[in-house]
């Protein structure tokens, strides 16, 4: 990887959407007004990392429209490097309307087909941006269509070529896939290319088909050469498997308003803690040497950031700054 003054700690790649958050709980038909926020898991992670003080870039396509301009400006205002965000004509920026019922359960109404983030191609993947990055982070939702899937594979090839550590939160959304067998094939292919894999309970069940977290690590993830598997358990905290090390932490107790984006907050905190712990040392060697106590610190910051997100409505309004966690 090229060392230079413009080096990024993390480059996040994937979908960027505009979330419209309601001014009250209830069905969308009963909501009179909304406010907009950055949405899309990889965009949320980029914003969260910037708030935590990391040098972060974002790679995606947005529409050449007002919502695309909003996303670009909102990310740039937080300190995200948006040189990899491309304005695309002929497709619109994706939009999501969020509702929250009186029991706290979420519903989403997507306007995303086709949307600008799904227009990304291998030509949109800037090698110079990858070369500047120590860590590349991505999900699986751009692997649903051929062109963005090819772009994802191009990014993984460049990350390997330039020695980047590859992190993934696949953020599996089965409703975005036409064929769930294809979902499994593509997610499995992604996980084989990644060093640091974060799954929630539902994703663990999908990947492991009934296996425990330890069994998924020992039987699936570790044999493929991954460095670590992190599993988040919502209010029950998170655990990690790295080599023969296993660590687990509890999540802070908070008054939960909305769990949307808690996983993105966790990833932001986890990657920040990794960067802080490693410093300028080689990432893989450092992480591979960590003991349980070091991993507890990493998971602890992840859980703290995820908990902060849950205290507000929406995925990004509650993303904390470093002094808050």
Short mmCIF file of C-alpha atoms in Angstrom, two decimals:
data_model
loop_
_atom_site.label_atom_id
_atom_site.label_comp_id
_atom_site.label_asym_id
_atom_site.label_seq_id
_atom_site.Cartn_x
_atom_site.Cartn_y
_atom_site.Cartn_z
CA UNK A 1 0.00 0.00 0.00
CA UNK A 2 1.26 3.46 -0.91
CA UNK A 3 2.17 5.66 2.05
CA UNK A 4 1.45 9.38 1.54
CA UNK A 5 0.17 12.45 3.31
CA UNK A 6 -3.30 11.95 1.82
CA UNK A 7 -3.64 8.41 3.15
CA UNK A 8 -7.11 7.31 4.24
CA UNK A 9 -7.71 5.08 7.24
CA UNK A 10 -10.80 3.57 5.61
CA UNK A 11 -12.50 3.64 2.22
CA UNK A 12 -16.18 2.67 2.40
CA UNK A 13 -17.93 1.42 -0.75
CA UNK A 14 -21.60 0.84 -1.45
CA UNK A 15 -25.08 2.26 -1.49
CA UNK A 16 -25.97 5.83 -0.55
CA UNK A 17 -29.64 6.66 -0.07
CA UNK A 18 -31.69 9.46 1.44
CA UNK A 19 -33.70 8.35 4.48
CA UNK A 20 -36.87 10.28 5.28
CA UNK A 21 -37.55 10.01 9.01
CA UNK A 22 -41.05 10.68 10.40
CA UNK A 23 -41.90 13.40 12.89
CA UNK A 24 -44.04 10.93 14.86
CA UNK A 25 -44.69 7.22 15.34
CA UNK A 26 -47.39 5.50 13.34
CA UNK A 27 -48.17 4.39 9.82
CA UNK A 28 -46.83 6.49 6.96
CA UNK A 29 -50.39 7.49 6.03
CA UNK A 30 -50.68 9.25 9.39
CA UNK A 31 -47.33 11.05 9.27
CA UNK A 32 -47.53 14.69 8.20
CA UNK A 33 -43.86 15.60 7.90
CA UNK A 34 -40.42 14.07 7.60
CA UNK A 35 -36.81 15.16 7.83
CA UNK A 36 -34.08 13.76 5.66
CA UNK A 37 -30.85 12.05 6.69
CA UNK A 38 -27.99 10.18 5.07
CA UNK A 39 -28.84 6.51 4.55
CA UNK A 40 -27.39 3.33 3.08
CA UNK A 41 -25.16 1.24 5.34
CA UNK A 42 -21.77 2.01 3.72
CA UNK A 43 -22.58 5.74 3.65
CA UNK A 44 -23.65 5.57 7.30
CA UNK A 45 -20.37 3.88 8.20
CA UNK A 46 -18.38 6.55 6.37
CA UNK A 47 -20.22 9.31 8.20
CA UNK A 48 -19.80 7.54 11.54
CA UNK A 49 -16.07 7.09 11.00
CA UNK A 50 -15.66 10.76 10.13
CA UNK A 51 -17.46 11.82 13.30
CA UNK A 52 -15.10 9.60 15.27
CA UNK A 53 -12.12 11.41 13.78
CA UNK A 54 -10.97 8.91 11.16
CA UNK A 55 -9.70 9.81 7.70
CA UNK A 56 -12.37 8.21 5.56
CA UNK A 57 -13.42 8.21 1.93
CA UNK A 58 -16.64 7.08 0.30
CA UNK A 59 -17.01 5.44 -3.11
CA UNK A 60 -20.44 5.32 -4.74
CA UNK A 61 -22.72 6.75 -7.41
CA UNK A 62 -25.51 9.23 -6.68
CA UNK A 63 -28.02 10.80 -9.02
CA UNK A 64 -27.30 14.12 -10.70
CA UNK A 65 -30.21 15.53 -8.69
CA UNK A 66 -30.89 17.47 -5.52
CA UNK A 67 -30.86 14.38 -3.32
CA UNK A 68 -27.50 13.34 -4.74
CA UNK A 69 -26.18 16.83 -4.03
CA UNK A 70 -27.55 16.58 -0.50
CA UNK A 71 -25.72 13.30 0.15
CA UNK A 72 -22.46 14.61 -1.22
CA UNK A 73 -22.66 17.83 0.80
CA UNK A 74 -23.77 16.07 4.00
CA UNK A 75 -20.86 13.62 3.86
CA UNK A 76 -18.33 16.27 2.90
CA UNK A 77 -19.52 18.54 5.70
CA UNK A 78 -18.70 15.78 8.20
CA UNK A 79 -15.19 15.42 6.76
CA UNK A 80 -15.67 12.45 4.41
CA UNK A 81 -13.50 12.48 1.27
CA UNK A 82 -16.11 12.40 -1.53
CA UNK A 83 -13.77 12.39 -4.54
CA UNK A 84 -15.07 8.86 -5.22
CA UNK A 85 -18.73 9.92 -5.25
CA UNK A 86 -19.89 10.24 -8.86
CA UNK A 87 -22.96 12.11 -10.15
CA UNK A 88 -24.83 9.99 -12.71
CA UNK A 89 -27.48 11.24 -15.13
CA UNK A 90 -30.47 9.14 -16.16
CA UNK A 91 -31.04 7.49 -12.78
CA UNK A 92 -32.21 9.01 -9.51
CA UNK A 93 -30.79 8.91 -6.02
CA UNK A 94 -32.53 6.21 -4.00
CA UNK A 95 -35.00 7.26 -1.30
CA UNK A 96 -36.38 5.40 1.72
CA UNK A 97 -39.32 6.41 3.91
CA UNK A 98 -39.03 5.06 7.44
CA UNK A 99 -41.94 4.46 9.80
CA UNK A 100 -41.88 3.40 13.42
CA UNK A 101 -44.96 1.88 15.03
CA UNK A 102 -46.00 2.42 18.64
CA UNK A 103 -44.19 -0.74 19.72
CA UNK A 104 -40.94 0.47 18.16
CA UNK A 105 -40.98 -1.87 15.15
CA UNK A 106 -39.61 -0.38 11.92
CA UNK A 107 -40.96 -0.46 8.39
CA UNK A 108 -39.35 0.84 5.21
CA UNK A 109 -40.80 1.99 1.91
CA UNK A 110 -38.06 1.99 -0.75
CA UNK A 111 -37.94 3.97 -3.97
CA UNK A 112 -34.77 2.47 -5.41
CA UNK A 113 -35.35 0.64 -8.71
CA UNK A 114 -33.45 1.70 -10.64
CA UNK A 115 -31.31 3.97 -8.49
CA UNK A 116 -27.97 5.65 -8.95
CA UNK A 117 -26.04 3.45 -6.52
CA UNK A 118 -26.89 0.40 -8.65
CA UNK A 119 -25.38 2.09 -11.72
CA UNK A 120 -21.80 1.75 -10.46
CA UNK A 121 -19.45 -0.13 -12.82
CA UNK A 122 -15.81 -1.26 -12.59
CA UNK A 123 -14.79 1.98 -14.34
CA UNK A 124 -16.12 3.93 -11.34
CA UNK A 125 -13.68 2.22 -8.96
CA UNK A 126 -10.79 4.65 -8.63
CA UNK A 127 -7.53 2.75 -8.14
CA UNK A 128 -5.78 5.84 -6.78
CA UNK A 129 -8.39 6.09 -4.04
CA UNK A 130 -7.94 2.43 -3.11
CA UNK A 131 -4.15 2.86 -3.10
CA UNK A 132 -4.51 5.66 -0.53
CA UNK A 133 -6.53 3.47 1.87
CA UNK A 134 -5.39 1.16 4.68
CA UNK A 135 -8.79 -0.51 5.08
CA UNK A 136 -11.52 -1.07 2.50
CA UNK A 137 -15.02 -1.63 3.90
CA UNK A 138 -18.04 -2.85 1.94
CA UNK A 139 -21.35 -4.70 2.07
CA UNK A 140 -23.15 -7.12 -0.23
CA UNK A 141 -26.12 -5.11 -1.47
CA UNK A 142 -24.43 -3.92 -4.66
CA UNK A 143 -23.88 -7.56 -5.65
CA UNK A 144 -27.54 -7.99 -6.59
CA UNK A 145 -26.98 -6.73 -10.17
CA UNK A 146 -24.24 -7.55 -12.73
CA UNK A 147 -22.55 -4.14 -13.13
CA UNK A 148 -22.27 -3.23 -9.43
CA UNK A 149 -21.24 -6.83 -8.70
CA UNK A 150 -18.41 -6.46 -11.20
CA UNK A 151 -17.48 -3.17 -9.54
CA UNK A 152 -17.37 -4.91 -6.17
CA UNK A 153 -15.05 -7.58 -7.52
CA UNK A 154 -12.85 -4.91 -9.10
CA UNK A 155 -12.59 -3.17 -5.73
CA UNK A 156 -11.63 -6.44 -4.03
CA UNK A 157 -8.96 -7.10 -6.66
CA UNK A 158 -7.48 -3.62 -6.17
CA UNK A 159 -7.62 -3.91 -2.38
CA UNK A 160 -5.64 -7.14 -2.58
CA UNK A 161 -3.17 -5.62 -5.03
CA UNK A 162 -2.52 -2.63 -2.77
CA UNK A 163 -2.39 -4.57 0.49
CA UNK A 164 -5.55 -3.14 2.05
CA UNK A 165 -7.24 -4.94 4.90
CA UNK A 166 -10.79 -5.78 3.72
CA UNK A 167 -13.70 -5.41 6.13
CA UNK A 168 -17.29 -6.39 5.42
CA UNK A 169 -20.67 -6.06 7.03
CA UNK A 170 -22.69 -7.88 4.36
CA UNK A 171 -25.90 -6.27 5.64
CA UNK A 172 -27.89 -9.02 3.92
CA UNK A 173 -31.31 -7.86 2.74
CA UNK A 174 -33.03 -10.87 1.19
CA UNK A 175 -35.85 -8.78 -0.28
CA UNK A 176 -33.32 -7.08 -2.58
CA UNK A 177 -32.42 -10.40 -4.24
CA UNK A 178 -34.51 -12.18 -6.86
CA UNK A 179 -33.02 -15.60 -6.03
CA UNK A 180 -31.95 -16.55 -2.52
CA UNK A 181 -29.69 -19.31 -3.82
CA UNK A 182 -27.85 -16.58 -5.72
CA UNK A 183 -27.72 -14.54 -2.51
CA UNK A 184 -25.90 -17.40 -0.82
CA UNK A 185 -23.47 -17.83 -3.71
CA UNK A 186 -22.58 -14.15 -3.85
CA UNK A 187 -22.34 -13.64 -0.09
CA UNK A 188 -20.14 -16.73 0.24
CA UNK A 189 -17.92 -15.40 -2.56
CA UNK A 190 -17.64 -12.04 -0.78
CA UNK A 191 -16.77 -13.55 2.59
CA UNK A 192 -13.94 -15.56 1.04
CA UNK A 193 -12.29 -12.30 -0.01
CA UNK A 194 -12.49 -10.50 3.34
CA UNK A 195 -10.18 -10.26 6.35
CA UNK A 196 -12.62 -8.89 8.93
CA UNK A 197 -16.22 -10.11 8.81
CA UNK A 198 -19.06 -8.70 10.90
CA UNK A 199 -22.38 -10.57 11.06
CA UNK A 200 -25.53 -10.08 13.11
CA UNK A 201 -27.59 -12.98 14.44
CA UNK A 202 -29.78 -13.27 11.33
CA UNK A 203 -26.76 -13.19 9.02
CA UNK A 204 -24.98 -15.77 11.16
CA UNK A 205 -27.99 -18.07 10.76
CA UNK A 206 -28.02 -17.47 6.99
CA UNK A 207 -24.30 -18.09 6.53
CA UNK A 208 -24.05 -20.96 8.99
CA UNK A 209 -27.38 -22.66 8.33
CA UNK A 210 -27.88 -23.44 12.01
CA UNK A 211 -24.26 -23.55 13.16
CA UNK A 212 -23.16 -21.69 16.29
CA UNK A 213 -20.92 -18.63 16.03
CA UNK A 214 -17.88 -20.71 16.98
CA UNK A 215 -18.78 -23.37 14.42
CA UNK A 216 -19.18 -20.75 11.69
CA UNK A 217 -15.73 -19.43 12.58
CA UNK A 218 -14.02 -22.81 12.77
CA UNK A 219 -15.82 -24.53 9.88
CA UNK A 220 -16.43 -21.72 7.36
CA UNK A 221 -14.73 -18.39 7.99
CA UNK A 222 -11.33 -19.38 9.40
CA UNK A 223 -10.58 -22.03 6.72
CA UNK A 224 -11.10 -19.36 4.06
CA UNK A 225 -8.26 -17.32 5.53
CA UNK A 226 -10.17 -14.55 7.29
CA UNK A 227 -8.47 -12.75 10.15
CA UNK A 228 -11.49 -12.37 12.45
CA UNK A 229 -15.23 -12.94 12.74
CA UNK A 230 -17.27 -10.47 14.77
CA UNK A 231 -20.88 -11.32 15.65
CA UNK A 232 -23.25 -8.72 17.07
CA UNK A 233 -26.16 -9.80 19.27
CA UNK A 234 -28.15 -6.57 19.60
CA UNK A 235 -28.87 -5.77 23.24
CA UNK A 236 -26.78 -8.80 24.24
CA UNK A 237 -23.52 -7.28 23.02
CA UNK A 238 -20.95 -8.71 20.63
CA UNK A 239 -18.27 -11.38 20.37
CA UNK A 240 -15.20 -12.00 18.24
CA UNK A 241 -13.18 -14.98 17.08
CA UNK A 242 -9.61 -14.29 15.96
CA UNK A 243 -7.26 -17.23 15.68
CA UNK A 244 -7.75 -19.10 18.95
CA UNK A 245 -8.85 -15.96 20.82
CA UNK A 246 -12.49 -15.43 21.78
CA UNK A 247 -13.81 -12.32 23.49
CA UNK A 248 -17.29 -11.09 24.32
CA UNK A 249 -18.67 -7.83 25.72
CA UNK A 250 -22.08 -6.66 26.88
CA UNK A 251 -23.89 -3.76 25.24
CA UNK A 252 -24.56 -0.60 27.27
CA UNK A 253 -28.09 -0.22 28.60
CA UNK A 254 -29.85 2.67 26.87
CA UNK A 255 -33.41 3.82 26.24
CA UNK A 256 -33.98 2.52 22.73
CA UNK A 257 -35.87 4.78 20.34
CA UNK A 258 -34.94 3.05 17.08
CA UNK A 259 -32.42 0.31 16.27
CA UNK A 260 -32.02 1.38 12.62
CA UNK A 261 -28.32 1.77 11.86
CA UNK A 262 -27.08 0.31 15.14
CA UNK A 263 -24.92 -2.12 13.19
CA UNK A 264 -23.44 0.73 11.15
CA UNK A 265 -22.62 2.56 14.36
CA UNK A 266 -20.99 -0.59 15.70
CA UNK A 267 -18.84 -0.96 12.58
CA UNK A 268 -17.77 2.69 12.80
CA UNK A 269 -16.71 2.24 16.40
CA UNK A 270 -15.01 -1.10 15.79
CA UNK A 271 -12.95 0.18 12.84
CA UNK A 272 -12.04 3.32 14.77
CA UNK A 273 -10.83 1.26 17.72
CA UNK A 274 -8.80 -0.94 15.37
CA UNK A 275 -7.11 2.09 13.79
CA UNK A 276 -6.39 3.63 17.19
CA UNK A 277 -4.91 0.40 18.55
CA UNK A 278 -2.77 -0.40 15.51
CA UNK A 279 -1.46 3.10 14.86
CA UNK A 280 1.07 3.02 12.04
CA UNK A 281 1.94 -0.67 12.50
CA UNK A 282 1.01 -3.34 9.96
CA UNK A 283 -2.69 -4.07 10.33
CA UNK A 284 -2.88 -7.84 9.89
CA UNK A 285 0.15 -8.67 12.04
CA UNK A 286 -1.04 -6.38 14.82
CA UNK A 287 -4.62 -7.65 14.86
CA UNK A 288 -3.53 -11.30 14.70
CA UNK A 289 -1.48 -10.77 17.87
CA UNK A 290 -4.28 -9.27 19.98
CA UNK A 291 -5.39 -10.91 23.19
CA UNK A 292 -8.86 -11.03 24.72
CA UNK A 293 -8.43 -7.72 26.56
CA UNK A 294 -7.57 -5.79 23.39
CA UNK A 295 -10.52 -7.26 21.55
CA UNK A 296 -12.78 -6.32 24.45
CA UNK A 297 -11.71 -2.70 23.99
CA UNK A 298 -12.45 -2.87 20.27
CA UNK A 299 -15.86 -4.47 20.78
CA UNK A 300 -16.60 -2.08 23.61
CA UNK A 301 -16.26 0.99 21.41
CA UNK A 302 -18.34 -0.70 18.73
CA UNK A 303 -21.13 -1.46 21.18
CA UNK A 304 -20.98 2.04 22.67
CA UNK A 305 -21.40 3.62 19.24
CA UNK A 306 -24.20 1.25 18.28
CA UNK A 307 -26.02 2.05 21.51
CA UNK A 308 -25.75 5.80 20.86
CA UNK A 309 -27.42 5.33 17.49
CA UNK A 310 -30.37 3.59 19.17
CA UNK A 311 -31.11 6.65 21.30
CA UNK A 312 -32.36 8.63 18.29
CA UNK A 313 -34.63 7.98 15.33
CA UNK A 314 -32.80 7.03 12.15
CA UNK A 315 -29.46 5.53 11.23
CA UNK A 316 -27.22 8.60 11.29
CA UNK A 317 -28.54 11.31 13.66
CA UNK A 318 -27.24 9.42 16.71
CA UNK A 319 -23.80 8.54 15.33
CA UNK A 320 -21.48 9.88 18.06
CA UNK A 321 -18.35 11.97 18.01
CA UNK A 322 -15.23 10.60 19.65
CA UNK A 323 -15.62 12.64 22.81
CA UNK A 324 -19.07 11.15 23.41
CA UNK A 325 -17.96 7.50 23.65
#
